[in-house]
Amino acid sequence: MNSPIRRAIGILGGGQLGQMLAQAGTSLGARFMVLDPGENPPAACVAGQIRAAYDDEAAAARLGQANEVVTYEFEHLALPAVAAAAAHAELHPSLKALETVQDRIRQKNFLAAQGIATAVFAPVLTEADLATAALAVPGKAVLKTARDGYDGKGQRRLATAVDLPAAWEALGRVPCVLEGFVTFSRELSLVSTRARDGQMVFYPLVENHHEHGILRLTTAPAADITADLQRQAEDAARALTEALAYVGTFTIEFFQVGDRLVVNEVAPRVHNSGHWTIEGAVTSQFENHVRALMGLPLGDTSPRGYAAMVNLVGVMPDPLALCALPGLHFHDYAKAPRRGRKLGHATLVDADPERLRQRVVEVLALGGFEV
Ligand code: AMP
């Protein structure tokens, strides 16, 4: 290693992802500062805070000046502010990675250019694009805003292209992408981390279950993953991160269709479907991201058994009841409850997959969730 180890890390965003990054990195000797507009955001209990709007360029520049490396915990950031931080510190993942991924149209074009399979898609930027898009994607489809969508927000499902004008109207006539509906057997994701020197590590493919567009449950490793499926996923991660000269943790969400993987979307960051790695893998996705930022070799991604992560959404179940469940790892982001908001998560790790399944049922029941 010819580069020194960086210890001062700034994060754009102080939510639970920033909190878990700082928690993982503190034991490696790093210290953290977040830029976040909120009063007492989740990461503030383990990091310093610059309280400012995400698009405040002067504040982002201060974050860069006060740190050696800057990273971000979500992708819906104004590029000028990110560039202002990057003028004073290393930025990982790069501005190019952020710019490529934060716009769904740009992201899909990038995936296609790398030969990665996605749903058929067509951009809808203006009224004139409606007819072309309807021809390109004539059947069942999903219309998504090009920017700022997350947790299923900014999306409309279409039975046929006839519904397209009304759906675009409902999304506010903003730039969108129309995607063909993928009939998949299940949703999988791959979390990987790439170091500065190009070293890559991959976690096993995991299976994700969503409710109303929000991740509810991740099981890891996903059942019945053939060597070929894992290889398809890793090849995609390698190709995409190499093309972006990427440094840090990178996530790909897939639809499984037969024995092929179709990419839904990618995220330039640690991901909710990787939270299980905190207790369920030898090195967590958060620690590996921080290792990449610091310039340390990446850690072992092997699972420690079978793991399940349940998101606690909207209403927090009784912590006394949750923590009374043997072996449960409880994460409370200490956020005000709100419908559809991720308030925390619970992880279980077990040597026996069937016993794990029964324990997950208990957690889901405590949350009043459908089993
Ligand atoms: P997204 O925010 O793009 O991840 O979409 C949220 C959820 O909607 C996904 O996890 C899928 O369950 C579903 N979805 C999104 N795009 C498609 C598609 N093209 N075909 C079928 N289901 C989709």
Tab-separated table of C-alpha atoms and ligand atoms in Angstrom:
chain	number	residue	atom	x	y	z
A	1	MET	CA	0.000	0.000	0.000
A	2	ASN	CA	1.696	3.234	-1.023
A	3	SER	CA	-1.063	5.511	0.230
A	4	PRO	CA	-1.520	6.554	3.839
A	5	ILE	CA	-4.534	5.404	5.785
A	6	ARG	CA	-7.276	8.035	5.867
A	7	ARG	CA	-9.073	8.424	9.161
A	8	ALA	CA	-11.199	11.560	8.809
A	9	ILE	CA	-14.361	10.693	6.917
A	10	GLY	CA	-17.177	13.038	5.948
A	11	ILE	CA	-20.597	11.713	4.951
A	12	LEU	CA	-23.221	13.611	2.957
A	13	GLY	CA	-26.339	12.492	4.804
A	14	GLY	CA	-26.733	11.577	8.460
A	15	GLY	CA	-29.443	8.909	8.366
A	16	GLN	CA	-29.245	5.327	9.537
A	17	LEU	CA	-26.814	4.361	6.782
A	18	GLY	CA	-24.437	7.095	7.944
A	19	GLN	CA	-24.938	5.936	11.518
A	20	MET	CA	-24.067	2.331	10.695
A	21	LEU	CA	-21.043	3.441	8.622
A	22	ALA	CA	-19.739	5.449	11.557
A	23	GLN	CA	-20.451	2.626	14.001
A	24	ALA	CA	-18.434	0.222	11.847
A	25	GLY	CA	-15.604	2.636	11.164
A	26	THR	CA	-15.062	3.928	14.675
A	27	SER	CA	-13.484	0.646	15.746
A	28	LEU	CA	-11.055	0.945	12.819
A	29	GLY	CA	-9.835	4.265	14.193
A	30	ALA	CA	-11.775	6.501	11.812
A	31	ARG	CA	-13.793	9.511	12.925
A	32	PHE	CA	-16.875	10.798	11.190
A	33	MET	CA	-18.685	14.025	10.413
A	34	VAL	CA	-22.027	14.161	8.633
A	35	LEU	CA	-23.741	16.933	6.713
A	36	ASP	CA	-27.460	16.761	7.391
A	37	PRO	CA	-30.227	19.352	7.730
A	38	GLY	CA	-32.045	17.471	10.487
A	39	GLU	CA	-32.050	18.154	14.193
A	40	ASN	CA	-30.379	15.149	15.775
A	41	PRO	CA	-30.372	12.789	12.765
A	42	PRO	CA	-29.576	9.082	13.431
A	43	ALA	CA	-25.829	9.433	12.710
A	44	ALA	CA	-25.404	12.359	15.121
A	45	CYS	CA	-25.021	9.957	18.061
A	46	VAL	CA	-21.753	8.626	16.587
A	47	ALA	CA	-20.506	11.496	14.379
A	48	GLY	CA	-20.062	15.250	14.350
A	49	GLN	CA	-22.647	17.167	12.342
A	50	ILE	CA	-22.622	20.141	10.029
A	51	ARG	CA	-26.268	21.141	10.119
A	52	ALA	CA	-27.097	22.432	6.662
A	53	ALA	CA	-29.166	21.649	3.605
A	54	TYR	CA	-27.766	18.922	1.336
A	55	ASP	CA	-27.438	21.434	-1.504
A	56	ASP	CA	-25.570	24.018	0.602
A	57	GLU	CA	-22.304	24.264	-1.345
A	58	ALA	CA	-20.449	26.272	1.308
A	59	ALA	CA	-21.360	23.718	3.981
A	60	ALA	CA	-20.330	20.833	1.685
A	61	ALA	CA	-17.006	22.591	1.088
A	62	ARG	CA	-16.541	22.794	4.887
A	63	LEU	CA	-17.207	19.058	5.123
A	64	GLY	CA	-14.491	18.483	2.506
A	65	GLN	CA	-12.039	20.817	4.261
A	66	ALA	CA	-12.524	19.102	7.605
A	67	ASN	CA	-12.042	15.575	6.266
A	68	GLU	CA	-9.674	13.504	4.134
A	69	VAL	CA	-12.353	11.475	2.361
A	70	VAL	CA	-15.998	12.269	1.676
A	71	THR	CA	-18.676	9.726	0.867
A	72	TYR	CA	-22.474	9.830	0.662
A	73	GLU	CA	-25.255	7.686	2.061
A	74	PHE	CA	-27.912	8.451	-0.534
A	75	GLU	CA	-27.816	9.336	-4.198
A	76	HIS	CA	-30.387	12.110	-4.464
A	77	LEU	CA	-27.835	14.857	-3.954
A	78	ALA	CA	-27.265	18.067	-5.888
A	79	LEU	CA	-24.071	17.580	-7.885
A	80	PRO	CA	-22.662	21.116	-7.291
A	81	ALA	CA	-22.682	20.527	-3.524
A	82	VAL	CA	-20.970	17.147	-3.928
A	83	ALA	CA	-18.409	18.758	-6.237
A	84	ALA	CA	-17.822	21.468	-3.612
A	85	ALA	CA	-16.911	18.784	-1.056
A	86	ALA	CA	-14.784	16.960	-3.643
A	87	ALA	CA	-12.742	20.111	-4.274
A	88	HIS	CA	-11.229	19.685	-0.792
A	89	ALA	CA	-11.174	15.932	-0.134
A	90	GLU	CA	-11.161	12.639	-1.972
A	91	LEU	CA	-14.697	11.657	-2.959
A	92	HIS	CA	-15.731	7.987	-3.092
A	93	PRO	CA	-17.715	6.794	-4.930
A	94	SER	CA	-16.799	9.381	-7.559
A	95	LEU	CA	-18.911	12.216	-8.892
A	96	LYS	CA	-19.156	10.287	-12.151
A	97	ALA	CA	-20.610	7.265	-10.330
A	98	LEU	CA	-23.160	9.463	-8.567
A	99	GLU	CA	-24.106	11.305	-11.739
A	100	THR	CA	-24.502	8.042	-13.655
A	101	VAL	CA	-26.667	6.353	-11.059
A	102	GLN	CA	-28.835	9.168	-9.670
A	103	ASP	CA	-30.770	9.572	-12.917
A	104	ARG	CA	-32.644	6.424	-13.922
A	105	ILE	CA	-32.377	7.171	-17.645
A	106	ARG	CA	-28.648	7.735	-17.486
A	107	GLN	CA	-28.308	4.659	-15.283
A	108	LYS	CA	-30.251	2.459	-17.700
A	109	ASN	CA	-28.228	3.713	-20.691
A	110	PHE	CA	-25.033	2.964	-18.755
A	111	LEU	CA	-26.233	-0.564	-17.906
A	112	ALA	CA	-27.137	-1.168	-21.556
A	113	ALA	CA	-23.750	0.137	-22.717
A	114	GLN	CA	-22.080	-2.411	-20.420
A	115	GLY	CA	-24.194	-5.208	-21.923
A	116	ILE	CA	-26.187	-5.717	-18.699
A	117	ALA	CA	-29.757	-7.036	-19.108
A	118	THR	CA	-32.553	-4.753	-17.872
A	119	ALA	CA	-36.271	-4.434	-18.590
A	120	VAL	CA	-36.981	-2.804	-21.959
A	121	PHE	CA	-37.205	0.915	-21.356
A	122	ALA	CA	-37.858	4.238	-23.031
A	123	PRO	CA	-37.330	7.775	-21.728
A	124	VAL	CA	-40.288	10.134	-21.323
A	125	LEU	CA	-38.925	13.663	-21.111
A	126	THR	CA	-41.582	15.621	-22.978
A	127	GLU	CA	-45.102	15.121	-24.278
A	128	ALA	CA	-43.623	14.224	-27.671
A	129	ASP	CA	-41.939	11.145	-26.120
A	130	LEU	CA	-45.239	9.592	-24.996
A	131	ALA	CA	-46.057	8.071	-28.386
A	132	THR	CA	-42.522	6.745	-28.992
A	133	ALA	CA	-42.341	5.257	-25.494
A	134	ALA	CA	-45.757	3.629	-25.879
A	135	LEU	CA	-44.551	1.951	-29.073
A	136	ALA	CA	-41.291	0.804	-27.475
A	137	VAL	CA	-43.011	-0.553	-24.330
A	138	PRO	CA	-46.541	-1.453	-25.427
A	139	GLY	CA	-47.722	-3.871	-22.719
A	140	LYS	CA	-47.763	-3.975	-18.946
A	141	ALA	CA	-45.244	-1.447	-17.668
A	142	VAL	CA	-43.984	0.679	-14.801
A	143	LEU	CA	-43.448	4.419	-15.200
A	144	LYS	CA	-40.784	5.790	-12.829
A	145	THR	CA	-39.546	9.327	-12.262
A	146	ALA	CA	-35.967	9.650	-13.493
A	147	ARG	CA	-34.910	11.288	-10.238
A	148	ASP	CA	-35.577	11.208	-6.510
A	149	GLY	CA	-37.597	7.986	-6.426
A	150	TYR	CA	-37.055	5.553	-3.544
A	151	ASP	CA	-39.009	2.922	-1.636
A	152	GLY	CA	-41.460	2.640	-4.526
A	153	LYS	CA	-42.192	6.399	-4.510
A	154	GLY	CA	-42.478	8.151	-7.867
A	155	GLN	CA	-43.859	5.101	-9.678
A	156	ARG	CA	-47.053	4.173	-11.473
A	157	ARG	CA	-48.012	0.745	-12.785
A	158	LEU	CA	-49.620	0.593	-16.222
A	159	ALA	CA	-51.789	-2.243	-17.559
A	160	THR	CA	-51.051	-1.078	-21.108
A	161	ALA	CA	-49.424	1.878	-22.818
A	162	VAL	CA	-52.885	3.455	-23.170
A	163	ASP	CA	-52.521	4.467	-19.504
A	164	LEU	CA	-49.244	6.261	-20.141
A	165	PRO	CA	-50.409	9.896	-20.547
A	166	ALA	CA	-52.485	9.775	-17.346
A	167	ALA	CA	-49.637	8.123	-15.405
A	168	TRP	CA	-47.159	10.765	-16.599
A	169	GLU	CA	-49.634	13.463	-15.617
A	170	ALA	CA	-49.988	11.902	-12.153
A	171	LEU	CA	-46.210	11.951	-11.700
A	172	GLY	CA	-46.172	15.678	-12.454
A	173	ARG	CA	-44.919	15.536	-16.071
A	174	VAL	CA	-41.330	15.315	-14.824
A	175	PRO	CA	-38.677	13.330	-16.756
A	176	CYS	CA	-39.493	9.640	-16.405
A	177	VAL	CA	-38.510	6.246	-17.705
A	178	LEU	CA	-41.084	3.732	-18.914
A	179	GLU	CA	-40.050	0.163	-18.115
A	180	GLY	CA	-41.538	-3.060	-19.367
A	181	PHE	CA	-43.026	-5.114	-16.525
A	182	VAL	CA	-40.717	-8.000	-15.653
A	183	THR	CA	-42.423	-11.231	-14.636
A	184	PHE	CA	-39.885	-12.470	-12.143
A	185	SER	CA	-39.768	-15.481	-9.816
A	186	ARG	CA	-38.074	-13.489	-7.045
A	187	GLU	CA	-36.015	-10.401	-6.239
A	188	LEU	CA	-32.354	-10.796	-5.363
A	189	SER	CA	-29.561	-8.357	-4.622
A	190	LEU	CA	-25.806	-8.412	-4.580
A	191	VAL	CA	-23.715	-6.215	-2.311
A	192	SER	CA	-20.066	-5.879	-3.257
A	193	THR	CA	-17.165	-3.625	-2.311
A	194	ARG	CA	-14.318	-2.416	-4.507
A	195	ALA	CA	-11.064	-1.082	-3.068
A	196	ARG	CA	-8.828	1.612	-4.565
A	197	ASP	CA	-6.502	-1.003	-6.038
A	198	GLY	CA	-9.395	-2.795	-7.760
A	199	GLN	CA	-9.659	-5.613	-5.180
A	200	MET	CA	-13.300	-6.738	-5.024
A	201	VAL	CA	-15.286	-8.709	-2.499
A	202	PHE	CA	-18.828	-9.991	-2.929
A	203	TYR	CA	-21.477	-11.033	-0.443
A	204	PRO	CA	-23.725	-13.945	-1.375
A	205	LEU	CA	-26.902	-13.120	-3.305
A	206	VAL	CA	-29.782	-12.432	-0.921
A	207	GLU	CA	-33.549	-12.629	-1.422
A	208	ASN	CA	-35.708	-9.555	-0.851
A	209	HIS	CA	-39.420	-9.257	-0.154
A	210	HIS	CA	-41.128	-5.885	-0.558
A	211	GLU	CA	-44.438	-4.541	0.724
A	212	HIS	CA	-45.883	-1.451	-0.961
A	213	GLY	CA	-42.504	-0.892	-2.654
A	214	ILE	CA	-40.615	-0.947	0.678
A	215	LEU	CA	-38.172	-3.692	1.608
A	216	ARG	CA	-39.708	-5.769	4.383
A	217	LEU	CA	-37.535	-8.893	4.642
A	218	THR	CA	-34.124	-10.016	3.416
A	219	THR	CA	-32.949	-13.608	3.759
A	220	ALA	CA	-29.290	-14.418	3.348
A	221	PRO	CA	-27.887	-16.265	1.591
A	222	ALA	CA	-30.829	-16.669	-0.809
A	223	ALA	CA	-31.924	-20.311	-1.150
A	224	ASP	CA	-31.058	-22.348	-4.238
A	225	ILE	CA	-28.453	-20.028	-5.685
A	226	THR	CA	-26.472	-21.876	-8.327
A	227	ALA	CA	-22.823	-21.054	-8.917
A	228	ASP	CA	-23.922	-19.689	-12.288
A	229	LEU	CA	-26.406	-17.187	-10.766
A	230	GLN	CA	-23.826	-15.921	-8.273
A	231	ARG	CA	-21.313	-15.644	-11.125
A	232	GLN	CA	-23.766	-13.647	-13.297
A	233	ALA	CA	-24.278	-11.227	-10.414
A	234	GLU	CA	-20.571	-10.868	-9.645
A	235	ASP	CA	-19.701	-10.404	-13.330
A	236	ALA	CA	-22.219	-7.564	-13.543
A	237	ALA	CA	-20.828	-5.916	-10.384
A	238	ARG	CA	-17.271	-6.249	-11.660
A	239	ALA	CA	-18.089	-4.798	-15.090
A	240	LEU	CA	-20.076	-1.863	-13.708
A	241	THR	CA	-17.654	-0.886	-10.957
A	242	GLU	CA	-14.643	-1.176	-13.256
A	243	ALA	CA	-16.321	1.061	-15.845
A	244	LEU	CA	-16.850	3.679	-13.110
A	245	ALA	CA	-13.402	3.237	-11.481
A	246	TYR	CA	-15.555	2.753	-8.406
A	247	VAL	CA	-14.355	2.753	-4.802
A	248	GLY	CA	-16.671	1.612	-2.026
A	249	THR	CA	-19.721	-0.584	-1.524
A	250	PHE	CA	-21.957	-1.061	-4.539
A	251	THR	CA	-25.347	-2.756	-4.729
A	252	ILE	CA	-27.283	-4.310	-7.586
A	253	GLU	CA	-30.952	-5.239	-7.304
A	254	PHE	CA	-32.008	-8.031	-9.639
A	255	PHE	CA	-35.137	-9.759	-10.836
A	256	GLN	CA	-34.646	-13.502	-11.321
A	257	VAL	CA	-36.277	-14.684	-14.540
A	258	GLY	CA	-35.748	-18.416	-15.046
A	259	ASP	CA	-32.026	-18.922	-14.580
A	260	ARG	CA	-31.142	-15.381	-15.705
A	261	LEU	CA	-30.709	-12.171	-13.754
A	262	VAL	CA	-32.224	-8.915	-14.997
A	263	VAL	CA	-31.049	-5.733	-13.299
A	264	ASN	CA	-33.744	-3.582	-11.696
A	265	GLU	CA	-31.467	-0.849	-10.390
A	266	VAL	CA	-28.110	-0.184	-8.812
A	267	ALA	CA	-27.151	1.899	-5.782
A	268	PRO	CA	-23.764	3.600	-5.263
A	269	ARG	CA	-23.732	2.881	-1.544
A	270	VAL	CA	-24.358	0.515	1.294
A	271	HIS	CA	-27.857	-0.895	1.008
A	272	ASN	CA	-30.766	-1.928	3.179
A	273	SER	CA	-30.561	-5.470	1.770
A	274	GLY	CA	-27.022	-5.643	3.209
A	275	HIS	CA	-27.927	-4.794	6.824
A	276	TRP	CA	-27.850	-8.503	7.715
A	277	THR	CA	-24.060	-8.425	7.198
A	278	ILE	CA	-23.543	-6.555	10.506
A	279	GLU	CA	-24.171	-9.716	12.510
A	280	GLY	CA	-24.510	-12.275	9.710
A	281	ALA	CA	-21.177	-11.922	7.891
A	282	VAL	CA	-17.557	-11.908	9.033
A	283	THR	CA	-17.148	-8.291	7.832
A	284	SER	CA	-20.163	-6.032	7.340
A	285	GLN	CA	-20.953	-4.030	4.192
A	286	PHE	CA	-20.430	-0.886	6.313
A	287	GLU	CA	-16.999	-1.913	7.508
A	288	ASN	CA	-15.957	-2.847	3.982
A	289	HIS	CA	-17.101	0.526	2.654
A	290	VAL	CA	-15.079	2.277	5.368
A	291	ARG	CA	-12.076	0.017	4.704
A	292	ALA	CA	-12.215	1.036	1.028
A	293	LEU	CA	-12.385	4.723	2.024
A	294	MET	CA	-9.525	4.407	4.479
A	295	GLY	CA	-7.321	2.495	2.047
A	296	LEU	CA	-7.340	-0.757	4.039
A	297	PRO	CA	-7.590	-4.255	2.523
A	298	LEU	CA	-11.191	-5.465	2.377
A	299	GLY	CA	-12.563	-7.970	4.885
A	300	ASP	CA	-13.991	-11.481	4.579
A	301	THR	CA	-17.597	-11.474	3.325
A	302	SER	CA	-18.406	-15.071	4.336
A	303	PRO	CA	-21.770	-15.534	6.042
A	304	ARG	CA	-21.757	-16.728	9.649
A	305	GLY	CA	-24.832	-18.874	9.106
A	306	TYR	CA	-28.316	-18.165	7.756
A	307	ALA	CA	-29.533	-14.660	8.398
A	308	ALA	CA	-32.811	-12.772	8.112
A	309	MET	CA	-33.306	-9.019	8.384
A	310	VAL	CA	-36.773	-7.627	9.069
A	311	ASN	CA	-37.339	-3.918	8.474
A	312	LEU	CA	-39.389	-2.163	11.142
A	313	VAL	CA	-41.511	0.240	9.106
A	314	GLY	CA	-44.038	2.886	10.140
A	315	VAL	CA	-44.724	1.734	13.690
A	316	MET	CA	-42.032	0.460	16.029
A	317	PRO	CA	-42.958	-2.836	17.701
A	318	ASP	CA	-42.484	-2.958	21.474
A	319	PRO	CA	-38.687	-2.999	22.036
A	320	LEU	CA	-39.199	-5.023	25.236
A	321	ALA	CA	-40.923	-7.767	23.278
A	322	LEU	CA	-38.385	-7.654	20.438
A	323	CYS	CA	-35.377	-7.820	22.725
A	324	ALA	CA	-36.951	-10.665	24.686
A	325	LEU	CA	-36.606	-12.852	21.586
A	326	PRO	CA	-33.425	-14.893	22.098
A	327	GLY	CA	-30.548	-13.923	19.824
A	328	LEU	CA	-32.373	-11.060	18.113
A	329	HIS	CA	-30.233	-8.068	17.106
A	330	PHE	CA	-32.326	-4.936	17.454
A	331	HIS	CA	-31.461	-1.720	15.606
A	332	ASP	CA	-33.519	1.348	16.481
A	333	TYR	CA	-32.742	4.421	14.349
A	334	ALA	CA	-34.549	6.570	16.955
A	335	LYS	CA	-36.606	8.306	14.277
A	336	ALA	CA	-40.086	9.718	14.748
A	337	PRO	CA	-42.667	7.173	13.549
A	338	ARG	CA	-44.335	7.951	10.250
A	339	ARG	CA	-46.252	5.809	7.807
A	340	GLY	CA	-43.858	4.037	5.412
A	341	ARG	CA	-40.766	5.253	7.276
A	342	LYS	CA	-37.961	2.828	8.116
A	343	LEU	CA	-37.585	3.116	11.907
A	344	GLY	CA	-35.234	0.239	12.571
A	345	HIS	CA	-34.500	-3.343	11.722
A	346	ALA	CA	-34.041	-6.681	13.431
A	347	THR	CA	-31.586	-9.379	12.394
A	348	LEU	CA	-31.525	-13.044	13.288
A	349	VAL	CA	-28.671	-15.433	12.530
A	350	ASP	CA	-29.091	-19.170	12.854
A	351	ALA	CA	-27.183	-22.301	11.842
A	352	ASP	CA	-30.483	-23.941	10.871
A	353	PRO	CA	-32.588	-22.373	8.064
A	354	GLU	CA	-35.869	-23.929	9.192
A	355	ARG	CA	-35.466	-22.712	12.774
A	356	LEU	CA	-34.568	-19.283	11.394
A	357	ARG	CA	-37.801	-19.235	9.392
A	358	GLN	CA	-39.846	-19.908	12.548
A	359	ARG	CA	-38.015	-17.177	14.443
A	360	VAL	CA	-38.678	-14.715	11.611
A	361	VAL	CA	-42.399	-15.497	11.863
A	362	GLU	CA	-42.270	-14.440	15.540
A	363	VAL	CA	-40.608	-11.124	14.663
A	364	LEU	CA	-43.076	-10.414	11.880
A	365	ALA	CA	-45.985	-11.218	14.186
A	366	LEU	CA	-44.683	-8.756	16.808
A	367	GLY	CA	-44.695	-6.070	14.167
A	368	GLY	CA	-48.273	-6.914	13.258
A	369	PHE	CA	-47.055	-7.791	9.779
A	370	GLU	CA	-48.605	-10.387	7.559
A	371	VAL	CA	-46.634	-13.605	7.669
B	1	AMP	P1	-37.752	0.217	-7.476
B	1	AMP	O1	-37.975	1.405	-6.594
B	1	AMP	O2	-37.409	0.556	-8.870
B	1	AMP	O3	-36.774	-0.761	-6.861
B	1	AMP	O4	-39.146	-0.549	-7.517
B	1	AMP	C1	-39.794	-1.011	-6.339
B	1	AMP	C2	-40.380	-2.397	-6.566
B	1	AMP	O5	-41.343	-2.369	-7.644
B	1	AMP	C3	-39.344	-3.432	-7.008
B	1	AMP	O6	-38.655	-3.965	-5.930
B	1	AMP	C4	-40.259	-4.447	-7.712
B	1	AMP	O7	-40.915	-5.253	-6.776
B	1	AMP	C5	-41.270	-3.566	-8.409
B	1	AMP	N1	-40.816	-3.235	-9.782
B	1	AMP	C6	-40.063	-2.175	-10.142
B	1	AMP	N2	-39.815	-2.166	-11.465
B	1	AMP	C7	-40.432	-3.260	-11.976
B	1	AMP	C8	-40.536	-3.826	-13.299
B	1	AMP	N3	-39.971	-3.242	-14.364
B	1	AMP	N4	-41.223	-4.977	-13.432
B	1	AMP	C9	-41.809	-5.572	-12.357
B	1	AMP	N5	-41.754	-5.091	-11.101
B	1	AMP	C10	-41.072	-3.942	-10.901
